[in-house]
C-alpha positions as semicolon CSV with decimal commas, in nm:
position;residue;x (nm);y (nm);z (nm)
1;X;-1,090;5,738;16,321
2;X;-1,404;5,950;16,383
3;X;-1,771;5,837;16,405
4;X;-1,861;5,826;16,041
5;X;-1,509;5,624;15,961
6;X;-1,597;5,409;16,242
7;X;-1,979;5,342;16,109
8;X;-1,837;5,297;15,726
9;X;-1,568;5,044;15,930
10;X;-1,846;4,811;16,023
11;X;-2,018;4,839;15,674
12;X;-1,718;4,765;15,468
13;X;-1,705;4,395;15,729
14;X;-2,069;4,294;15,678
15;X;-2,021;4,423;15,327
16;X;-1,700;4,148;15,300
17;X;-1,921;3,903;15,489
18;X;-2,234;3,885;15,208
19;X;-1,928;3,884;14,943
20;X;-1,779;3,607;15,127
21;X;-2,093;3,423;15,155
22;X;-2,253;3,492;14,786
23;X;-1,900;3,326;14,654
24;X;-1,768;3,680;14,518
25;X;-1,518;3,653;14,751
26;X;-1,248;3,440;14,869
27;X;-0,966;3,436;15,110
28;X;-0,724;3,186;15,174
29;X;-0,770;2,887;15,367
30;X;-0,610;2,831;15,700
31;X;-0,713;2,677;16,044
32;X;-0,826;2,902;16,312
33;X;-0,627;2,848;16,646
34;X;-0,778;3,119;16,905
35;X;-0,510;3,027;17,211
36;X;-0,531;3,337;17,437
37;X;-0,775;3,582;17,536
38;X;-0,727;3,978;17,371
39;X;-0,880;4,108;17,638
40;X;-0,889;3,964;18,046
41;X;-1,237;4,093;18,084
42;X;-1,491;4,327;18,024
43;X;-1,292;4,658;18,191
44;X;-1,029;4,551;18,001
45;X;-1,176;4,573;17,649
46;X;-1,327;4,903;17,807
47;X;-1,009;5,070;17,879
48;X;-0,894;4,951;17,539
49;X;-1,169;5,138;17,415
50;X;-1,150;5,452;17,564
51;X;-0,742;5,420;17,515
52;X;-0,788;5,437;17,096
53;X;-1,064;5,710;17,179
54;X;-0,820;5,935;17,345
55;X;-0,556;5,858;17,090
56;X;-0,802;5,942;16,778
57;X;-0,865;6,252;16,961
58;X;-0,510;6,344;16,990
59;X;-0,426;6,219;16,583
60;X;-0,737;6,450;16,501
61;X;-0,623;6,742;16,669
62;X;-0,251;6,706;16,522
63;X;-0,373;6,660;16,153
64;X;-0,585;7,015;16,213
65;X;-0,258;7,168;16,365
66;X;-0,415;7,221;16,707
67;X;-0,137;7,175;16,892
68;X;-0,251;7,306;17,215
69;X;-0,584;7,086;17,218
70;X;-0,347;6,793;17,097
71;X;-0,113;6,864;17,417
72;X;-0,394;6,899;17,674
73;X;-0,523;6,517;17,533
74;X;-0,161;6,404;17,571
75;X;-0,177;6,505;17,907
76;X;-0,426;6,347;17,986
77;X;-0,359;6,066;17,831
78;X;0,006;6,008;18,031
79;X;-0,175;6,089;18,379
80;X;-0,402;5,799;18,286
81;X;-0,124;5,517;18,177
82;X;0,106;5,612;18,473
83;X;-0,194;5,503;18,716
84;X;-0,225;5,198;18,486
85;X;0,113;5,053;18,534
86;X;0,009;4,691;18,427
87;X;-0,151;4,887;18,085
88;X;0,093;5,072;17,912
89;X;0,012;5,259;17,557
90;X;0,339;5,394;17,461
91;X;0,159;5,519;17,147
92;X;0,014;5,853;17,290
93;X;0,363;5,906;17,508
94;X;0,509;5,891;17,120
95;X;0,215;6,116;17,004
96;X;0,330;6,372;17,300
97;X;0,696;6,395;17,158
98;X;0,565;6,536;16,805
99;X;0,325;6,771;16,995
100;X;0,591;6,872;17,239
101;X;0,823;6,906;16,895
102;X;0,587;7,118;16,702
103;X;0,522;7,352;17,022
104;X;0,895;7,408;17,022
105;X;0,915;7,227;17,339
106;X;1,256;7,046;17,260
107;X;1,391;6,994;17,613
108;X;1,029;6,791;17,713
109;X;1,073;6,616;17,425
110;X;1,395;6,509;17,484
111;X;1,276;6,372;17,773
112;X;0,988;6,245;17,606
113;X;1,196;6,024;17,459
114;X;1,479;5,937;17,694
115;X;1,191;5,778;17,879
116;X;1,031;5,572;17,583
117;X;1,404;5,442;17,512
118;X;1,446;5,361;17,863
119;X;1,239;5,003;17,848
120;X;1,224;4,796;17,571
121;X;0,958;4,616;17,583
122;X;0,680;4,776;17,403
123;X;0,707;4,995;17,053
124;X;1,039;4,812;16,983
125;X;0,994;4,884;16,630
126;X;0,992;5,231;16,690
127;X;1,369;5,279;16,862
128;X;1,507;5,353;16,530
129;X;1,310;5,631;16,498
130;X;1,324;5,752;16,839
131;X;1,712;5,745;16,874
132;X;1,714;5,945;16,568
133;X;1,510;6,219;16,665
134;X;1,651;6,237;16,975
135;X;2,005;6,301;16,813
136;X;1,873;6,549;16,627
137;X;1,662;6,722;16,880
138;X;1,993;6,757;17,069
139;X;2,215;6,820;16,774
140;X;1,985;7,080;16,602
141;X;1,764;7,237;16,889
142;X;1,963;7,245;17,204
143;X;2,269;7,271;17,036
144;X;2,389;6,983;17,269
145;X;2,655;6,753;17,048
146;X;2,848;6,550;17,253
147;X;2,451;6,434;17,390
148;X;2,402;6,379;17,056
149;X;2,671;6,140;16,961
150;X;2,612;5,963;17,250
151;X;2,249;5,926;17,126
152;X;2,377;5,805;16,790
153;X;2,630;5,532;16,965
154;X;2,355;5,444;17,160
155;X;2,127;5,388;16,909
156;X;2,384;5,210;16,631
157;X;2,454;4,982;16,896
158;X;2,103;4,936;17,011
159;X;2,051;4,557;16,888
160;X;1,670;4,666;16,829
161;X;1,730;4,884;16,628
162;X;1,700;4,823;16,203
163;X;1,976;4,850;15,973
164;X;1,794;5,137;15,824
165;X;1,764;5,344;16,105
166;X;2,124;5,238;16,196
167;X;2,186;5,382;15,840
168;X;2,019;5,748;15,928
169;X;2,186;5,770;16,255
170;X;2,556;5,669;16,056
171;X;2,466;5,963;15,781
172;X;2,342;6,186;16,063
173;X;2,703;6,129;16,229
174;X;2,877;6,161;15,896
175;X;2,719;6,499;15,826
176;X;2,830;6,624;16,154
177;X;3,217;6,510;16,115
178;X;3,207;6,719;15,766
179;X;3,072;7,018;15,957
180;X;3,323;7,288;16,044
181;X;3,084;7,358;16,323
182;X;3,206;7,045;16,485
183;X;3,526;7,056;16,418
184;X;3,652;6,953;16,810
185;X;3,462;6,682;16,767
186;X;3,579;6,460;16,500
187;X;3,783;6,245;16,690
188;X;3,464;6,100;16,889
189;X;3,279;6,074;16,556
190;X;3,526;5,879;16,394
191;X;3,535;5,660;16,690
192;X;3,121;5,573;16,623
193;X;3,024;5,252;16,464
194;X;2,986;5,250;16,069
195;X;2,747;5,092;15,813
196;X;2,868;5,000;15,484
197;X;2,690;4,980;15,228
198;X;2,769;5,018;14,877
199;X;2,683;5,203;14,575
200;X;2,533;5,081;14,257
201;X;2,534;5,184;13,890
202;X;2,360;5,535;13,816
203;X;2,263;5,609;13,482
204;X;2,052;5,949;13,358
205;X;1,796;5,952;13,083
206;X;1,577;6,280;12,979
207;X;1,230;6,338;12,913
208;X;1,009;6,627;12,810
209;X;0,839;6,789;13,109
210;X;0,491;6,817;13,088
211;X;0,384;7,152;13,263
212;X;0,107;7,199;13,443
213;X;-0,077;7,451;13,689
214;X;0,108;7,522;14,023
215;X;0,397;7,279;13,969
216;X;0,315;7,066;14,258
217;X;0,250;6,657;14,286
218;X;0,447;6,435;14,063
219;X;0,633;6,480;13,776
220;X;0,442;6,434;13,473
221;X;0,650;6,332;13,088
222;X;0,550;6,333;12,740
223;X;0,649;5,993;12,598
224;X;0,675;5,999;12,193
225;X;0,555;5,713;12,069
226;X;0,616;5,527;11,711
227;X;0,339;5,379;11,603
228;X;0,337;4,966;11,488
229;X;0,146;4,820;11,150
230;X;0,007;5,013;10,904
231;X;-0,265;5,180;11,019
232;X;-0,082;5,319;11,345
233;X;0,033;5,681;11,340
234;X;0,264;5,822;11,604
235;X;0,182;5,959;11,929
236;X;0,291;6,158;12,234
237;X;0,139;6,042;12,511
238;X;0,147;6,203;12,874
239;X;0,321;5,936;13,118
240;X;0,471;5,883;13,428
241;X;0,811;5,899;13,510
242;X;0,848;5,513;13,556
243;X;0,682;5,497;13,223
244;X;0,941;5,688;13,056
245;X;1,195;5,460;13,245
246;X;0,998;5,160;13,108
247;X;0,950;5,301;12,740
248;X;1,361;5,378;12,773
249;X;1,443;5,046;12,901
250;X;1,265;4,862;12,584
251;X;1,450;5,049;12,371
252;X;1,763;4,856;12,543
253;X;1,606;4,536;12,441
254;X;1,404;4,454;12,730
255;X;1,086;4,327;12,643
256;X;0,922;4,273;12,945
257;X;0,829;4,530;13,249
258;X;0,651;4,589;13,506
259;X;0,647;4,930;13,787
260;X;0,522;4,694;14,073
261;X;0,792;4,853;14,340
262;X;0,759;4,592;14,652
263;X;0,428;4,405;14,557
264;X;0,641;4,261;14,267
265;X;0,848;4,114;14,504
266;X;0,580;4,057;14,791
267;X;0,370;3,851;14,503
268;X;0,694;3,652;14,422
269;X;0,746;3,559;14,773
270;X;0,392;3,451;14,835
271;X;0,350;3,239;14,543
272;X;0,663;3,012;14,640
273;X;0,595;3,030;15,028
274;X;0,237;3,002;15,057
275;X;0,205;2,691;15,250
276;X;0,457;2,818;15,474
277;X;0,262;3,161;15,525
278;X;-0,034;2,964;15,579
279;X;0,055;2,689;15,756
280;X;-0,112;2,509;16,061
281;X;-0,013;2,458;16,430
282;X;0,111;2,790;16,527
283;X;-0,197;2,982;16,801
284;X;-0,336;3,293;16,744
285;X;-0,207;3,431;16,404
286;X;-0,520;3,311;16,221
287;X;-0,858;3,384;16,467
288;X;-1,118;3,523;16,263
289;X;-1,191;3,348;15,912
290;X;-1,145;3,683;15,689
291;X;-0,751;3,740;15,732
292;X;-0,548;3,827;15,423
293;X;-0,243;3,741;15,600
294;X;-0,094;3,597;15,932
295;X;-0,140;3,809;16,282
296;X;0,283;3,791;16,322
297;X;0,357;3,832;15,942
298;X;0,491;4,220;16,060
299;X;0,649;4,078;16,347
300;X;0,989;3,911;16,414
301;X;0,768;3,581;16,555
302;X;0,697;3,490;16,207
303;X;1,009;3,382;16,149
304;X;1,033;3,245;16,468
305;X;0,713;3,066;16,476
306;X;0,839;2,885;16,094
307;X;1,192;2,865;16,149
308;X;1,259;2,461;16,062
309;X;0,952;2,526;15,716
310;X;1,147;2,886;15,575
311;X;1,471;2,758;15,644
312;X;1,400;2,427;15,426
313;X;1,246;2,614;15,177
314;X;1,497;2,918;15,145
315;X;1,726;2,553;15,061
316;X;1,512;2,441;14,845
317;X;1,480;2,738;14,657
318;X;1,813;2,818;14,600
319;X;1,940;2,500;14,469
320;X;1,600;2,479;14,219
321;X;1,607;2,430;13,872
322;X;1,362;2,700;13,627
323;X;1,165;2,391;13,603
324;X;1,121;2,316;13,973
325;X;1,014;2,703;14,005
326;X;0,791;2,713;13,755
327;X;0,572;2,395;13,946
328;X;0,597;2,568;14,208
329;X;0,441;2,859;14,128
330;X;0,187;2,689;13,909
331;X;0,070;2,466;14,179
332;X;0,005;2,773;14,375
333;X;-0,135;3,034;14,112
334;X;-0,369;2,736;13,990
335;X;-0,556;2,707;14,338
336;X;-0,489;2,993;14,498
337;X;-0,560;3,286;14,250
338;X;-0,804;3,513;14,310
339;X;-0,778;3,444;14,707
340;X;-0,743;3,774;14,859
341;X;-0,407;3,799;14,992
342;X;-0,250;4,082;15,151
343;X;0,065;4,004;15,011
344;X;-0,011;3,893;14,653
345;X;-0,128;4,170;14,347
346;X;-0,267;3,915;14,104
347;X;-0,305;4,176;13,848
348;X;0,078;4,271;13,841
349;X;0,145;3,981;13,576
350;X;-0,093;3,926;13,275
351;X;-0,079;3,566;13,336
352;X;0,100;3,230;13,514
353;X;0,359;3,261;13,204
354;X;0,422;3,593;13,234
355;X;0,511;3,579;13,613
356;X;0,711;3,250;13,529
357;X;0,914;3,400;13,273
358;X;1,054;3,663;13,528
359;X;1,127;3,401;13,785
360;X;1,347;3,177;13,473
361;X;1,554;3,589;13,507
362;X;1,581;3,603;13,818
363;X;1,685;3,203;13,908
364;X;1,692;3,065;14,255
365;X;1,957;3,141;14,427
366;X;1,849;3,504;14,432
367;X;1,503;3,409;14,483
368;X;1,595;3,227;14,784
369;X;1,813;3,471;14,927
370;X;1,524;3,748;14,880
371;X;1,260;3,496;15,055
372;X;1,511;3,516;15,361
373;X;1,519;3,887;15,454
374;X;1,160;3,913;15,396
375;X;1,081;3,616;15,614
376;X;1,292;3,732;15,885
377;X;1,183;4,130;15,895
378;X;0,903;4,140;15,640
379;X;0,745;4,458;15,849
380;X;1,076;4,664;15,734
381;X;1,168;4,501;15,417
382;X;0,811;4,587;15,222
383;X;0,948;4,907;15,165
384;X;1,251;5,040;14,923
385;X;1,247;4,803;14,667
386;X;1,313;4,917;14,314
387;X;1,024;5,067;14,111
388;X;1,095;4,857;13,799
389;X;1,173;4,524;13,696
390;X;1,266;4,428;13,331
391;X;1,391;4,149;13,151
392;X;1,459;4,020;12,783
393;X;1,261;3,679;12,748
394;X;1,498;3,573;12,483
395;X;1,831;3,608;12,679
396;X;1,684;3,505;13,026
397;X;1,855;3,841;13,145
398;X;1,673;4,113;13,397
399;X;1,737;4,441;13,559
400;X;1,634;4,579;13,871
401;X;1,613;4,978;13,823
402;X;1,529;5,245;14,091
403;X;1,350;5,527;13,942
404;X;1,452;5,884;14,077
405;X;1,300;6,205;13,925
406;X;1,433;6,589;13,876
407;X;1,391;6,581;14,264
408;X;1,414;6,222;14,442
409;X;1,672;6,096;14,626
410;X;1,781;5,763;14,784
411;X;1,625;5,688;15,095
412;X;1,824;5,478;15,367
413;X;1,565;5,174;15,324
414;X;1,618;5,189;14,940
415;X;2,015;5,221;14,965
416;X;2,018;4,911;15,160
417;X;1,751;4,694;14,950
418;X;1,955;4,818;14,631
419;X;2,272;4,673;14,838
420;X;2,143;4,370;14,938
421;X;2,026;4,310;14,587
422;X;2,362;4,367;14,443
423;X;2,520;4,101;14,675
424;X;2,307;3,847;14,577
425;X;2,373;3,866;14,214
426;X;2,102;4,082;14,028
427;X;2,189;4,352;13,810
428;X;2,081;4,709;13,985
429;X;2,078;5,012;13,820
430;X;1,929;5,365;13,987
431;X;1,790;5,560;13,689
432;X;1,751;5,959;13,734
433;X;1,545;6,124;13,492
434;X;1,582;6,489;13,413
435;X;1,377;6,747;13,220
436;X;1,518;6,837;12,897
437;X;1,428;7,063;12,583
438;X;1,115;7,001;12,325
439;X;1,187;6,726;12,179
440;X;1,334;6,543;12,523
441;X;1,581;6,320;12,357
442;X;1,668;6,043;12,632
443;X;2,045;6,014;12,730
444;X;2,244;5,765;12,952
């Protein structure tokens, strides 16, 4: 963040303030519990200061691609935390391995990394990640593969480490065993843990591509409409491709849907845990009175900190009747809407009974057993849920679908979400679209 974004920073929080305070805006309401001190004293919040200096400095030069400027600041930087040994900032040592990376200077990156994975006390969100590029630095770049198995043992047993990164690192291993190029070393690859997760349905539907200049950015469709009453005429209408998933899907009698990817989800589980989220008696998550969320809601404390009030209510959500959700939600969308929430989209639905009727779909026991993961690991579970939900109002039946264009593919975080999902009872399709003649007649 340079001067100017710094400057517009501090406008955009007096700007929220005179909102606040003119009754344009609202947040939620929670009681402030400041319990400990950020900073021990005024060097303190100094060094902080000069610490997210250095590292803007470093993220500036990296996003220009000077790598040498960005290298001489990491330098720096890691002389000045290694005299501070009651102060670390892991973030520019983690910096210093892409530098070292882009510079082609694998073997200090290696041990760039070997030394980040050596404690595990700060960054432990980001072991995933570093046992993975470490196994590939020594795989791919020093040409070093019994270092890297070990690496990818290491990490899959690593009880930090995610189930998604434990996913990369099992693929990673996987790709190597079906490599001729390491043939000799099979037998210690079949010998490294395993995650297992399973497949769901694929179907393929096809839309007209709509070219346009350079063939970069996202796929663009043209979606032929029919048009409704008698003054409507047809149309072809440029679209997404989750709109041509959408228009495809109401054609198979779903009447409702919504391309909300993980806020669909993130709105559902506020609205039934709010009071939880919110709740009083734990220090430090809420200290300044313009929060959209708790301080530990990306942390693992969160669950921690509300183990006895999620556990009762994951209960009490699973055994509920349609009836008892829709109270629920109404109590909460009735004096809560509006509030801004970092969690809840409260333009996703059109109203109360439009978000009501996709909870009477989806039923309890898979709402509680979603409410769960996210509670527990919310900071890694935001991300790979499907694109689409849609449902048939009539039937009470939905569908989860995963859109994938002419060239997505799964990633690790969506192949386990679409897993999980399965297991708990929902129907899950993944739904590749692919680019087809003139008049882009859809197939499954």
């Amino acid at each position: 963040m340079d001067e100017e974004e710094t400057a517009a920073s501090g406008q955009s929080q007096l700007f929220t303030i005179l909102l606040v305070n003119s009754g344009r805006l609202a947040f939620p309401d929670y009681t402030l519990q400041r319990t400990t001190k950020v900073f021990l004293d005024r060097e303190d919040l100094i060094r902080y200061e000069v610490s997210m200096r250095s590292l803007q400095e470093v993220n500036t030069a990296m996003q220009t691609g000077q790598w040498e400027e960005a290298l001489e600041l990491y330098t720096a930087a890691k002389s000045a935390w290694q005299e501070l040994k009651k102060n670390h900032d892991f973030s520019h040592q983690e910096e210093g391995v892409e530098i070292l990376q882009r510079l082609r200077q694998y073997e200090e990156a290696v041990e760039e990394l070997e030394s980040l994975l050596s404690q595990s006390v700060y960054c432990p969100d980001s072991r995933g990640r570093w046992w993975d590029r470490l196994a590939l630095n020594l795989q791919q770049h020093l040409k070093k593969p019994e270092q890297a198995i070990d690496a990818i043992r290491d990490g899959m047993t690593d009880t930090l480490v995610r189930t998604g990164h434990k996913l990369s690192l099992h693929q990673r291993a996987a790709r190597m065993k079906e490599s001729a190029s390491f043939k000799k070393y099979r037998l210690q690859l079949g010998d490294l843990p395993t995650i297992q997760v399973q497949d769901v349905k694929h179907v393929t539907i096809r839309g007209q591509l709509f070219p346009h200049e350079g063939g970069m950015g996202k796929s663009r469709f043209l979606l032929h409409t029919n048009g409704e009453g008698e003054d409507s005429h047809d149309a072809t209408v440029i679209c997404s491709v989750e709109e041509l998933c959408l228009a495809h899907y109401r054609q198979q009698g779903f009447d409702q849907g919504i391309h909300g990817e993980g806020s669909t989800f993130s709105t559902l589980f506020a609205l039934l845990m709010w009071d939880v989220i919110f709740m009083e008696g734990i220090p430090d998550v809420f200290r300044n009175p313009y929060q959209t969320c708790p301080l530990d809601l990306y942390t693992d404390c969160f669950y921690e900190n509300r183990k006895e009030a999620i556990d009762s209510r994951v209960q009490l959500l699973s055994e509920a009747s349609v009836e008892t959700l829709h109270t629920m939600m109404e109590d909460v969308w009735t004096s809560q809407e509006g509030k801004v929430c970092s969690l809840v989209n409260w333009e996703l639905f059109s109203s109360l009974q439009h978000a009501q009727s996709l909870v009477s779909c989806l039923g309890g026991a898979f709402l509680g057993g979603v409410t769960a993961r996210m509670s527990k690991d919310y900071r890694h579970c935001r991300a790979g849920l499907p694109d689409l939900v849609v449902w048939n109002t009539s039937v009470n039946i939905c569908k989860l679908v995963e859109v994938k264009g002419p060239t997505d593919r799964l990633s690790q975080k969506q192949q386990i979400w679409l897993d999980e999902l399965q297991k708990l009872g929902a129907d899950v399709e993944v739904c590749h679209v692919e680019a087809c003649g003139a008049r882009g007649a859809r197939l499954e």
